[in-house]
């Protein structure tokens, strides 16, 4: 009788819930990917605006490049504070506000009449907004939601920016060519706003918010309490990190990375190609192709980072990039030809392949503070980009050519390769330990 009763009771119990085949962390990563794509529109536009703004307002290329330089510098300098703000207020709130600021800054440029307004809107507002959801955003999501596959996820999220470039560059170049630059600025603004609902409704700050473990974790991780003093913590982490040798090597090499990508190719490739009578749409399409192979190269780099020594990977990436830049002045031509296509494919594979191993070294050296340390390393990346964005435009005004900029950047990449090789292997358990 007892066995029969037990059997009936067991039959009345609700069936055990099915396990979700796809971990929630992957959905969060997908939303992060889409968010970065939407925000990447603003990064596709500066190189397309140099010639149109020069022609309409008669501003020098150095002046226009100064706005891009401020944008790039703030993009990096805001990142470490954004990582700390995400710890304090949550990822969702910080990213949503950042997207609105980007949309406002880009939209307001359509009414500008003076150069200082370009510096304010495109330099200050868009720079602050973009910096608040820079690669530190991807690092924070990866650290919170994943304990395994971190290198792969970092590569995928880093590739999102390139994917956005792939999507928006051909469209924006067509708009600039056919309808002037103002509709292109409005397009960027609308693209940033369109992502806000996805962030607010789908993004979650921590696995504990939905009652799951981080991907690959064996134990449930409680959500940490909000950390007050976000700005103070960012500065404290920096002051401790600068007392360690690896920080300067990582920051220095990553500054050269920014100089040779965002500052150089992304800002000046289109006007440099146009100097050689290549149509703007053709040059922009080549940059979009860089975006295609950037996705492949960055994801592959994440996979390599999970398996190989990140220092050696960085040395190889920087050395190959420097060699390719030395050949670029000989490849610029009115038409697209096979050697130029080879350069574009090669450079695309190497574009931000440096990010996964750099972030892995930050994790190795600085532990739980790695997201904020990486934010400061990213700041150096953008400062390097800002310097070359400005100096490239200045060199073009003074010398009438970009050649010296290509050669100097190639030499800097060789220095970055050496810097990567001498980063010490011994891991440091947190910034405080590193500074002791």
GROMACS .gro file of C-alpha atoms in nm:
model
  436
    1UNK     CA    1   0.000   0.000   0.000
    2UNK     CA    2   0.284   0.238   0.093
    3UNK     CA    3   0.463   0.170  -0.234
    4UNK     CA    4   0.143   0.239  -0.427
    5UNK     CA    5   0.089   0.570  -0.243
    6UNK     CA    6   0.448   0.675  -0.306
    7UNK     CA    7   0.413   0.593  -0.672
    8UNK     CA    8   0.094   0.801  -0.704
    9UNK     CA    9   0.259   1.095  -0.521
   10UNK     CA   10   0.561   1.073  -0.744
   11UNK     CA   11   0.339   1.074  -1.052
   12UNK     CA   12   0.169   1.392  -0.930
   13UNK     CA   13   0.494   1.584  -0.878
   14UNK     CA   14   0.566   1.840  -1.149
   15UNK     CA   15   0.830   1.731  -1.396
   16UNK     CA   16   1.180   1.859  -1.337
   17UNK     CA   17   1.249   2.172  -1.540
   18UNK     CA   18   1.450   2.119  -1.851
   19UNK     CA   19   1.801   2.253  -1.849
   20UNK     CA   20   1.856   2.544  -2.079
   21UNK     CA   21   2.094   2.430  -2.347
   22UNK     CA   22   2.234   2.777  -2.406
   23UNK     CA   23   2.368   2.947  -2.095
   24UNK     CA   24   2.228   3.293  -2.022
   25UNK     CA   25   2.580   3.435  -2.041
   26UNK     CA   26   2.578   3.385  -2.416
   27UNK     CA   27   2.259   3.591  -2.449
   28UNK     CA   28   2.421   3.870  -2.247
   29UNK     CA   29   2.726   3.848  -2.472
   30UNK     CA   30   2.497   3.869  -2.777
   31UNK     CA   31   2.327   4.185  -2.646
   32UNK     CA   32   2.670   4.333  -2.570
   33UNK     CA   33   2.779   4.248  -2.925
   34UNK     CA   34   2.475   4.424  -3.076
   35UNK     CA   35   2.525   4.725  -2.848
   36UNK     CA   36   2.885   4.771  -2.952
   37UNK     CA   37   2.785   4.735  -3.318
   38UNK     CA   38   2.526   5.010  -3.283
   39UNK     CA   39   2.771   5.241  -3.110
   40UNK     CA   40   3.039   5.165  -3.369
   41UNK     CA   41   2.864   5.386  -3.621
   42UNK     CA   42   3.031   5.695  -3.475
   43UNK     CA   43   3.375   5.536  -3.521
   44UNK     CA   44   3.309   5.491  -3.892
   45UNK     CA   45   3.240   5.858  -3.960
   46UNK     CA   46   3.544   6.076  -3.869
   47UNK     CA   47   3.763   5.970  -4.160
   48UNK     CA   48   3.478   6.039  -4.399
   49UNK     CA   49   3.424   6.393  -4.269
   50UNK     CA   50   3.774   6.538  -4.302
   51UNK     CA   51   3.745   6.636  -4.669
   52UNK     CA   52   3.376   6.747  -4.663
   53UNK     CA   53   3.428   6.969  -4.356
   54UNK     CA   54   3.749   7.109  -4.505
   55UNK     CA   55   3.565   7.198  -4.826
   56UNK     CA   56   3.254   7.348  -4.661
   57UNK     CA   57   3.401   7.540  -4.368
   58UNK     CA   58   3.761   7.580  -4.493
   59UNK     CA   59   3.892   7.445  -4.163
   60UNK     CA   60   4.240   7.296  -4.185
   61UNK     CA   61   4.280   6.922  -4.168
   62UNK     CA   62   4.478   6.974  -3.849
   63UNK     CA   63   4.179   7.149  -3.687
   64UNK     CA   64   3.937   6.876  -3.793
   65UNK     CA   65   4.183   6.609  -3.682
   66UNK     CA   66   4.205   6.786  -3.344
   67UNK     CA   67   3.835   6.710  -3.286
   68UNK     CA   68   3.896   6.346  -3.377
   69UNK     CA   69   4.198   6.352  -3.145
   70UNK     CA   70   3.990   6.479  -2.851
   71UNK     CA   71   3.731   6.212  -2.927
   72UNK     CA   72   3.988   5.935  -2.928
   73UNK     CA   73   4.162   6.058  -2.613
   74UNK     CA   74   3.838   6.085  -2.416
   75UNK     CA   75   3.731   5.747  -2.550
   76UNK     CA   76   4.028   5.603  -2.367
   77UNK     CA   77   4.051   5.828  -2.060
   78UNK     CA   78   3.684   5.774  -1.974
   79UNK     CA   79   3.710   5.394  -1.992
   80UNK     CA   80   3.863   5.322  -1.648
   81UNK     CA   81   3.610   5.548  -1.477
   82UNK     CA   82   3.332   5.378  -1.673
   83UNK     CA   83   3.446   5.037  -1.548
   84UNK     CA   84   3.429   5.166  -1.191
   85UNK     CA   85   3.090   5.328  -1.258
   86UNK     CA   86   2.961   4.994  -1.385
   87UNK     CA   87   3.065   4.841  -1.054
   88UNK     CA   88   2.878   5.118  -0.870
   89UNK     CA   89   2.562   5.173  -1.077
   90UNK     CA   90   2.543   4.867  -1.301
   91UNK     CA   91   2.632   4.797  -1.661
   92UNK     CA   92   2.285   4.864  -1.798
   93UNK     CA   93   2.247   5.217  -1.663
   94UNK     CA   94   2.594   5.332  -1.762
   95UNK     CA   95   2.571   5.198  -2.117
   96UNK     CA   96   2.219   5.335  -2.176
   97UNK     CA   97   2.324   5.686  -2.068
   98UNK     CA   98   2.639   5.662  -2.280
   99UNK     CA   99   2.439   5.579  -2.592
  100UNK     CA  100   2.212   5.879  -2.538
  101UNK     CA  101   2.515   6.108  -2.500
  102UNK     CA  102   2.664   5.971  -2.824
  103UNK     CA  103   2.334   6.030  -3.005
  104UNK     CA  104   2.314   6.386  -2.875
  105UNK     CA  105   2.671   6.475  -2.964
  106UNK     CA  106   2.644   6.340  -3.317
  107UNK     CA  107   2.301   6.492  -3.380
  108UNK     CA  108   2.403   6.841  -3.265
  109UNK     CA  109   2.683   6.860  -3.524
  110UNK     CA  110   2.430   6.927  -3.801
  111UNK     CA  111   2.382   7.283  -3.664
  112UNK     CA  112   2.747   7.372  -3.607
  113UNK     CA  113   2.901   7.674  -3.777
  114UNK     CA  114   3.234   7.710  -3.593
  115UNK     CA  115   3.527   7.479  -3.527
  116UNK     CA  116   3.484   7.498  -3.148
  117UNK     CA  117   3.140   7.341  -3.190
  118UNK     CA  118   3.297   7.046  -3.369
  119UNK     CA  119   3.543   7.011  -3.081
  120UNK     CA  120   3.255   7.023  -2.831
  121UNK     CA  121   3.008   6.790  -3.003
  122UNK     CA  122   3.226   6.538  -3.179
  123UNK     CA  123   3.524   6.570  -2.952
  124UNK     CA  124   3.381   6.608  -2.601
  125UNK     CA  125   3.028   6.461  -2.604
  126UNK     CA  126   3.083   6.170  -2.840
  127UNK     CA  127   3.422   6.104  -2.681
  128UNK     CA  128   3.275   6.083  -2.330
  129UNK     CA  129   2.983   5.869  -2.441
  130UNK     CA  130   3.190   5.629  -2.644
  131UNK     CA  131   3.451   5.598  -2.371
  132UNK     CA  132   3.182   5.496  -2.124
  133UNK     CA  133   3.113   5.185  -2.328
  134UNK     CA  134   3.455   5.115  -2.469
  135UNK     CA  135   3.642   4.786  -2.441
  136UNK     CA  136   3.617   4.815  -2.062
  137UNK     CA  137   3.248   4.737  -2.117
  138UNK     CA  138   3.340   4.413  -2.292
  139UNK     CA  139   3.596   4.334  -2.022
  140UNK     CA  140   3.341   4.387  -1.742
  141UNK     CA  141   3.081   4.166  -1.910
  142UNK     CA  142   3.339   3.895  -1.974
  143UNK     CA  143   3.474   3.898  -1.618
  144UNK     CA  144   3.129   3.883  -1.460
  145UNK     CA  145   2.955   3.632  -1.683
  146UNK     CA  146   3.233   3.391  -1.785
  147UNK     CA  147   3.491   3.184  -1.604
  148UNK     CA  148   3.569   2.978  -1.913
  149UNK     CA  149   3.613   3.084  -2.276
  150UNK     CA  150   3.717   3.432  -2.169
  151UNK     CA  151   3.966   3.469  -2.451
  152UNK     CA  152   3.710   3.364  -2.711
  153UNK     CA  153   3.439   3.593  -2.571
  154UNK     CA  154   3.682   3.884  -2.555
  155UNK     CA  155   3.769   3.825  -2.920
  156UNK     CA  156   3.403   3.813  -3.022
  157UNK     CA  157   3.308   4.130  -2.835
  158UNK     CA  158   3.615   4.312  -2.962
  159UNK     CA  159   3.518   4.210  -3.315
  160UNK     CA  160   3.179   4.377  -3.265
  161UNK     CA  161   3.333   4.717  -3.327
  162UNK     CA  162   3.476   4.593  -3.655
  163UNK     CA  163   3.137   4.448  -3.745
  164UNK     CA  164   2.980   4.787  -3.688
  165UNK     CA  165   3.242   4.941  -3.912
  166UNK     CA  166   3.162   4.679  -4.176
  167UNK     CA  167   2.792   4.765  -4.158
  168UNK     CA  168   2.812   5.143  -4.141
  169UNK     CA  169   3.117   5.245  -4.347
  170UNK     CA  170   2.975   5.169  -4.695
  171UNK     CA  171   2.639   5.319  -4.596
  172UNK     CA  172   2.787   5.634  -4.445
  173UNK     CA  173   3.031   5.687  -4.732
  174UNK     CA  174   2.741   5.663  -4.978
  175UNK     CA  175   2.536   5.910  -4.772
  176UNK     CA  176   2.828   6.155  -4.751
  177UNK     CA  177   2.891   6.129  -5.126
  178UNK     CA  178   2.528   6.150  -5.239
  179UNK     CA  179   2.356   6.355  -4.968
  180UNK     CA  180   2.626   6.552  -4.780
  181UNK     CA  181   2.770   6.483  -4.435
  182UNK     CA  182   2.474   6.600  -4.223
  183UNK     CA  183   2.244   6.307  -4.301
  184UNK     CA  184   2.536   6.078  -4.215
  185UNK     CA  185   2.570   6.243  -3.872
  186UNK     CA  186   2.197   6.197  -3.813
  187UNK     CA  187   2.227   5.830  -3.911
  188UNK     CA  188   2.494   5.780  -3.646
  189UNK     CA  189   2.271   5.948  -3.389
  190UNK     CA  190   1.972   5.728  -3.473
  191UNK     CA  191   2.184   5.412  -3.470
  192UNK     CA  192   2.300   5.484  -3.114
  193UNK     CA  193   1.944   5.555  -2.998
  194UNK     CA  194   1.811   5.238  -3.159
  195UNK     CA  195   2.029   5.022  -2.934
  196UNK     CA  196   1.907   5.177  -2.606
  197UNK     CA  197   1.590   4.959  -2.576
  198UNK     CA  198   1.796   4.642  -2.624
  199UNK     CA  199   2.031   4.745  -2.347
  200UNK     CA  200   1.757   4.844  -2.103
  201UNK     CA  201   1.532   4.543  -2.159
  202UNK     CA  202   1.778   4.258  -2.222
  203UNK     CA  203   2.112   4.336  -2.059
  204UNK     CA  204   2.168   4.224  -1.700
  205UNK     CA  205   2.445   4.339  -1.469
  206UNK     CA  206   2.537   4.007  -1.303
  207UNK     CA  207   2.454   3.633  -1.328
  208UNK     CA  208   2.305   3.649  -0.978
  209UNK     CA  209   2.038   3.888  -1.111
  210UNK     CA  210   1.881   3.596  -1.298
  211UNK     CA  211   1.984   3.324  -1.053
  212UNK     CA  212   2.249   3.150  -1.261
  213UNK     CA  213   2.618   3.075  -1.221
  214UNK     CA  214   2.875   3.237  -1.449
  215UNK     CA  215   2.946   3.027  -1.754
  216UNK     CA  216   3.189   2.751  -1.658
  217UNK     CA  217   3.166   2.818  -1.283
  218UNK     CA  218   3.116   2.529  -1.043
  219UNK     CA  219   2.958   2.740  -0.768
  220UNK     CA  220   2.699   3.016  -0.755
  221UNK     CA  221   2.855   3.362  -0.727
  222UNK     CA  222   2.677   3.623  -0.516
  223UNK     CA  223   2.637   3.967  -0.666
  224UNK     CA  224   2.882   4.202  -0.495
  225UNK     CA  225   2.747   4.510  -0.320
  226UNK     CA  226   2.769   4.837  -0.514
  227UNK     CA  227   3.109   4.993  -0.467
  228UNK     CA  228   3.100   5.364  -0.374
  229UNK     CA  229   3.370   5.605  -0.480
  230UNK     CA  230   3.395   5.489  -0.842
  231UNK     CA  231   3.627   5.769  -0.948
  232UNK     CA  232   3.842   5.727  -0.637
  233UNK     CA  233   3.877   5.356  -0.700
  234UNK     CA  234   3.978   5.412  -1.063
  235UNK     CA  235   4.248   5.657  -0.957
  236UNK     CA  236   4.364   5.434  -0.669
  237UNK     CA  237   4.401   5.137  -0.901
  238UNK     CA  238   4.597   5.352  -1.146
  239UNK     CA  239   4.831   5.486  -0.877
  240UNK     CA  240   4.905   5.130  -0.767
  241UNK     CA  241   4.941   4.993  -1.119
  242UNK     CA  242   5.190   5.259  -1.230
  243UNK     CA  243   5.430   5.128  -0.966
  244UNK     CA  244   5.460   4.801  -1.160
  245UNK     CA  245   5.672   4.738  -1.468
  246UNK     CA  246   5.416   4.533  -1.665
  247UNK     CA  247   5.169   4.822  -1.662
  248UNK     CA  248   5.407   5.053  -1.849
  249UNK     CA  249   5.494   4.786  -2.103
  250UNK     CA  250   5.128   4.703  -2.162
  251UNK     CA  251   5.030   5.069  -2.178
  252UNK     CA  252   5.318   5.163  -2.406
  253UNK     CA  253   5.263   4.882  -2.653
  254UNK     CA  254   4.888   4.941  -2.655
  255UNK     CA  255   4.945   5.313  -2.720
  256UNK     CA  256   5.133   5.213  -3.033
  257UNK     CA  257   4.847   4.978  -3.120
  258UNK     CA  258   4.604   5.270  -3.109
  259UNK     CA  259   4.840   5.495  -3.301
  260UNK     CA  260   4.869   5.245  -3.586
  261UNK     CA  261   4.496   5.161  -3.610
  262UNK     CA  262   4.236   5.414  -3.490
  263UNK     CA  263   4.466   5.712  -3.510
  264UNK     CA  264   4.630   5.627  -3.841
  265UNK     CA  265   4.434   5.396  -4.068
  266UNK     CA  266   4.081   5.461  -3.945
  267UNK     CA  267   4.123   5.840  -3.943
  268UNK     CA  268   4.357   5.905  -4.236
  269UNK     CA  269   4.333   5.613  -4.479
  270UNK     CA  270   4.032   5.753  -4.668
  271UNK     CA  271   4.174   6.106  -4.716
  272UNK     CA  272   4.518   5.959  -4.798
  273UNK     CA  273   4.366   5.734  -5.064
  274UNK     CA  274   4.164   6.030  -5.193
  275UNK     CA  275   4.490   6.224  -5.228
  276UNK     CA  276   4.589   5.955  -5.479
  277UNK     CA  277   4.257   6.011  -5.663
  278UNK     CA  278   4.082   5.704  -5.527
  279UNK     CA  279   3.707   5.769  -5.487
  280UNK     CA  280   3.590   5.811  -5.129
  281UNK     CA  281   3.339   5.528  -5.162
  282UNK     CA  282   3.611   5.290  -5.285
  283UNK     CA  283   3.845   5.384  -4.997
  284UNK     CA  284   3.562   5.347  -4.745
  285UNK     CA  285   3.479   5.006  -4.890
  286UNK     CA  286   3.840   4.899  -4.834
  287UNK     CA  287   3.809   5.002  -4.469
  288UNK     CA  288   3.491   4.797  -4.450
  289UNK     CA  289   3.684   4.497  -4.582
  290UNK     CA  290   3.931   4.555  -4.300
  291UNK     CA  291   3.629   4.519  -4.074
  292UNK     CA  292   3.540   4.184  -4.228
  293UNK     CA  293   3.880   4.035  -4.163
  294UNK     CA  294   3.910   4.211  -3.830
  295UNK     CA  295   3.620   3.997  -3.708
  296UNK     CA  296   3.799   3.681  -3.822
  297UNK     CA  297   4.137   3.789  -3.685
  298UNK     CA  298   4.008   3.901  -3.346
  299UNK     CA  299   3.800   3.589  -3.280
  300UNK     CA  300   4.094   3.374  -3.391
  301UNK     CA  301   4.322   3.574  -3.162
  302UNK     CA  302   4.087   3.504  -2.871
  303UNK     CA  303   4.108   3.133  -2.952
  304UNK     CA  304   4.489   3.153  -2.973
  305UNK     CA  305   4.505   3.343  -2.643
  306UNK     CA  306   4.332   3.056  -2.464
  307UNK     CA  307   4.606   2.823  -2.592
  308UNK     CA  308   4.932   3.012  -2.648
  309UNK     CA  309   5.160   3.252  -2.463
  310UNK     CA  310   5.000   3.600  -2.500
  311UNK     CA  311   5.336   3.783  -2.494
  312UNK     CA  312   5.458   3.599  -2.801
  313UNK     CA  313   5.127   3.655  -2.976
  314UNK     CA  314   5.155   4.030  -2.918
  315UNK     CA  315   5.513   4.038  -3.047
  316UNK     CA  316   5.412   3.861  -3.368
  317UNK     CA  317   5.106   4.084  -3.420
  318UNK     CA  318   5.300   4.409  -3.378
  319UNK     CA  319   5.594   4.297  -3.593
  320UNK     CA  320   5.370   4.196  -3.882
  321UNK     CA  321   5.170   4.518  -3.857
  322UNK     CA  322   5.484   4.730  -3.868
  323UNK     CA  323   5.614   4.552  -4.177
  324UNK     CA  324   5.285   4.601  -4.360
  325UNK     CA  325   5.279   4.976  -4.287
  326UNK     CA  326   5.620   5.023  -4.448
  327UNK     CA  327   5.476   4.900  -4.779
  328UNK     CA  328   5.155   5.107  -4.773
  329UNK     CA  329   5.289   5.427  -4.940
  330UNK     CA  330   5.383   5.221  -5.245
  331UNK     CA  331   5.035   5.067  -5.265
  332UNK     CA  332   4.817   5.380  -5.273
  333UNK     CA  333   4.676   5.418  -5.625
  334UNK     CA  334   4.370   5.566  -5.799
  335UNK     CA  335   4.223   5.220  -5.842
  336UNK     CA  336   4.196   4.912  -5.622
  337UNK     CA  337   4.458   4.657  -5.726
  338UNK     CA  338   4.561   4.312  -5.592
  339UNK     CA  339   4.856   4.427  -5.373
  340UNK     CA  340   4.627   4.678  -5.200
  341UNK     CA  341   4.366   4.409  -5.141
  342UNK     CA  342   4.637   4.188  -4.989
  343UNK     CA  343   4.736   4.473  -4.756
  344UNK     CA  344   4.374   4.530  -4.652
  345UNK     CA  345   4.318   4.161  -4.576
  346UNK     CA  346   4.647   4.132  -4.389
  347UNK     CA  347   4.590   4.449  -4.187
  348UNK     CA  348   4.234   4.350  -4.110
  349UNK     CA  349   4.342   4.019  -3.959
  350UNK     CA  350   4.586   4.209  -3.735
  351UNK     CA  351   4.372   4.516  -3.659
  352UNK     CA  352   4.262   4.450  -3.298
  353UNK     CA  353   4.397   4.099  -3.264
  354UNK     CA  354   4.613   4.255  -2.991
  355UNK     CA  355   4.316   4.301  -2.755
  356UNK     CA  356   4.259   3.942  -2.631
  357UNK     CA  357   4.625   3.879  -2.534
  358UNK     CA  358   4.656   4.227  -2.380
  359UNK     CA  359   4.345   4.171  -2.170
  360UNK     CA  360   4.469   3.823  -2.075
  361UNK     CA  361   4.795   3.975  -1.948
  362UNK     CA  362   4.598   4.231  -1.746
  363UNK     CA  363   4.400   3.949  -1.586
  364UNK     CA  364   4.717   3.754  -1.516
  365UNK     CA  365   4.895   4.049  -1.360
  366UNK     CA  366   4.617   4.234  -1.180
  367UNK     CA  367   4.343   3.985  -1.092
  368UNK     CA  368   4.014   4.136  -0.976
  369UNK     CA  369   4.130   4.486  -1.067
  370UNK     CA  370   4.205   4.381  -1.423
  371UNK     CA  371   3.899   4.548  -1.581
  372UNK     CA  372   3.995   4.888  -1.440
  373UNK     CA  373   4.365   4.837  -1.520
  374UNK     CA  374   4.268   4.741  -1.873
  375UNK     CA  375   4.062   5.058  -1.885
  376UNK     CA  376   4.377   5.260  -1.816
  377UNK     CA  377   4.574   5.053  -2.068
  378UNK     CA  378   4.295   5.128  -2.315
  379UNK     CA  379   4.332   5.495  -2.225
  380UNK     CA  380   4.694   5.477  -2.341
  381UNK     CA  381   4.571   5.309  -2.661
  382UNK     CA  382   4.343   5.605  -2.731
  383UNK     CA  383   4.600   5.866  -2.632
  384UNK     CA  384   4.834   5.710  -2.887
  385UNK     CA  385   4.552   5.714  -3.141
  386UNK     CA  386   4.471   6.076  -3.058
  387UNK     CA  387   4.830   6.190  -3.106
  388UNK     CA  388   4.863   6.026  -3.446
  389UNK     CA  389   4.516   6.141  -3.555
  390UNK     CA  390   4.625   6.501  -3.490
  391UNK     CA  391   4.985   6.467  -3.609
  392UNK     CA  392   4.873   6.287  -3.924
  393UNK     CA  393   4.648   6.577  -4.021
  394UNK     CA  394   4.921   6.826  -3.930
  395UNK     CA  395   5.178   6.636  -4.137
  396UNK     CA  396   4.941   6.639  -4.434
  397UNK     CA  397   4.897   7.018  -4.401
  398UNK     CA  398   5.272   7.082  -4.372
  399UNK     CA  399   5.420   6.820  -4.605
  400UNK     CA  400   5.137   6.758  -4.847
  401UNK     CA  401   5.167   6.381  -4.792
  402UNK     CA  402   5.109   6.112  -4.533
  403UNK     CA  403   5.420   5.910  -4.621
  404UNK     CA  404   5.629   6.005  -4.318
  405UNK     CA  405   5.341   5.905  -4.089
  406UNK     CA  406   5.322   5.554  -4.239
  407UNK     CA  407   5.696   5.499  -4.197
  408UNK     CA  408   5.708   5.634  -3.840
  409UNK     CA  409   5.416   5.414  -3.737
  410UNK     CA  410   5.586   5.108  -3.882
  411UNK     CA  411   5.895   5.178  -3.672
  412UNK     CA  412   5.681   5.222  -3.360
  413UNK     CA  413   5.521   4.882  -3.417
  414UNK     CA  414   5.866   4.722  -3.410
  415UNK     CA  415   5.925   4.885  -3.071
  416UNK     CA  416   5.590   4.753  -2.946
  417UNK     CA  417   5.690   4.398  -3.043
  418UNK     CA  418   6.001   4.426  -2.826
  419UNK     CA  419   5.802   4.570  -2.535
  420UNK     CA  420   5.563   4.277  -2.545
  421UNK     CA  421   5.844   4.024  -2.526
  422UNK     CA  422   5.995   4.170  -2.209
  423UNK     CA  423   5.676   4.170  -2.000
  424UNK     CA  424   5.754   3.951  -1.702
  425UNK     CA  425   5.583   3.615  -1.668
  426UNK     CA  426   5.537   3.610  -1.290
  427UNK     CA  427   5.168   3.681  -1.215
  428UNK     CA  428   5.081   3.948  -0.962
  429UNK     CA  429   4.781   3.888  -0.734
  430UNK     CA  430   4.602   4.219  -0.762
  431UNK     CA  431   4.729   4.568  -0.803
  432UNK     CA  432   4.803   4.619  -0.435
  433UNK     CA  433   5.024   4.311  -0.435
  434UNK     CA  434   5.186   4.429  -0.756
  435UNK     CA  435   5.274   4.760  -0.601
  436UNK     CA  436   5.415   4.608  -0.281
   0.00000   0.00000   0.00000
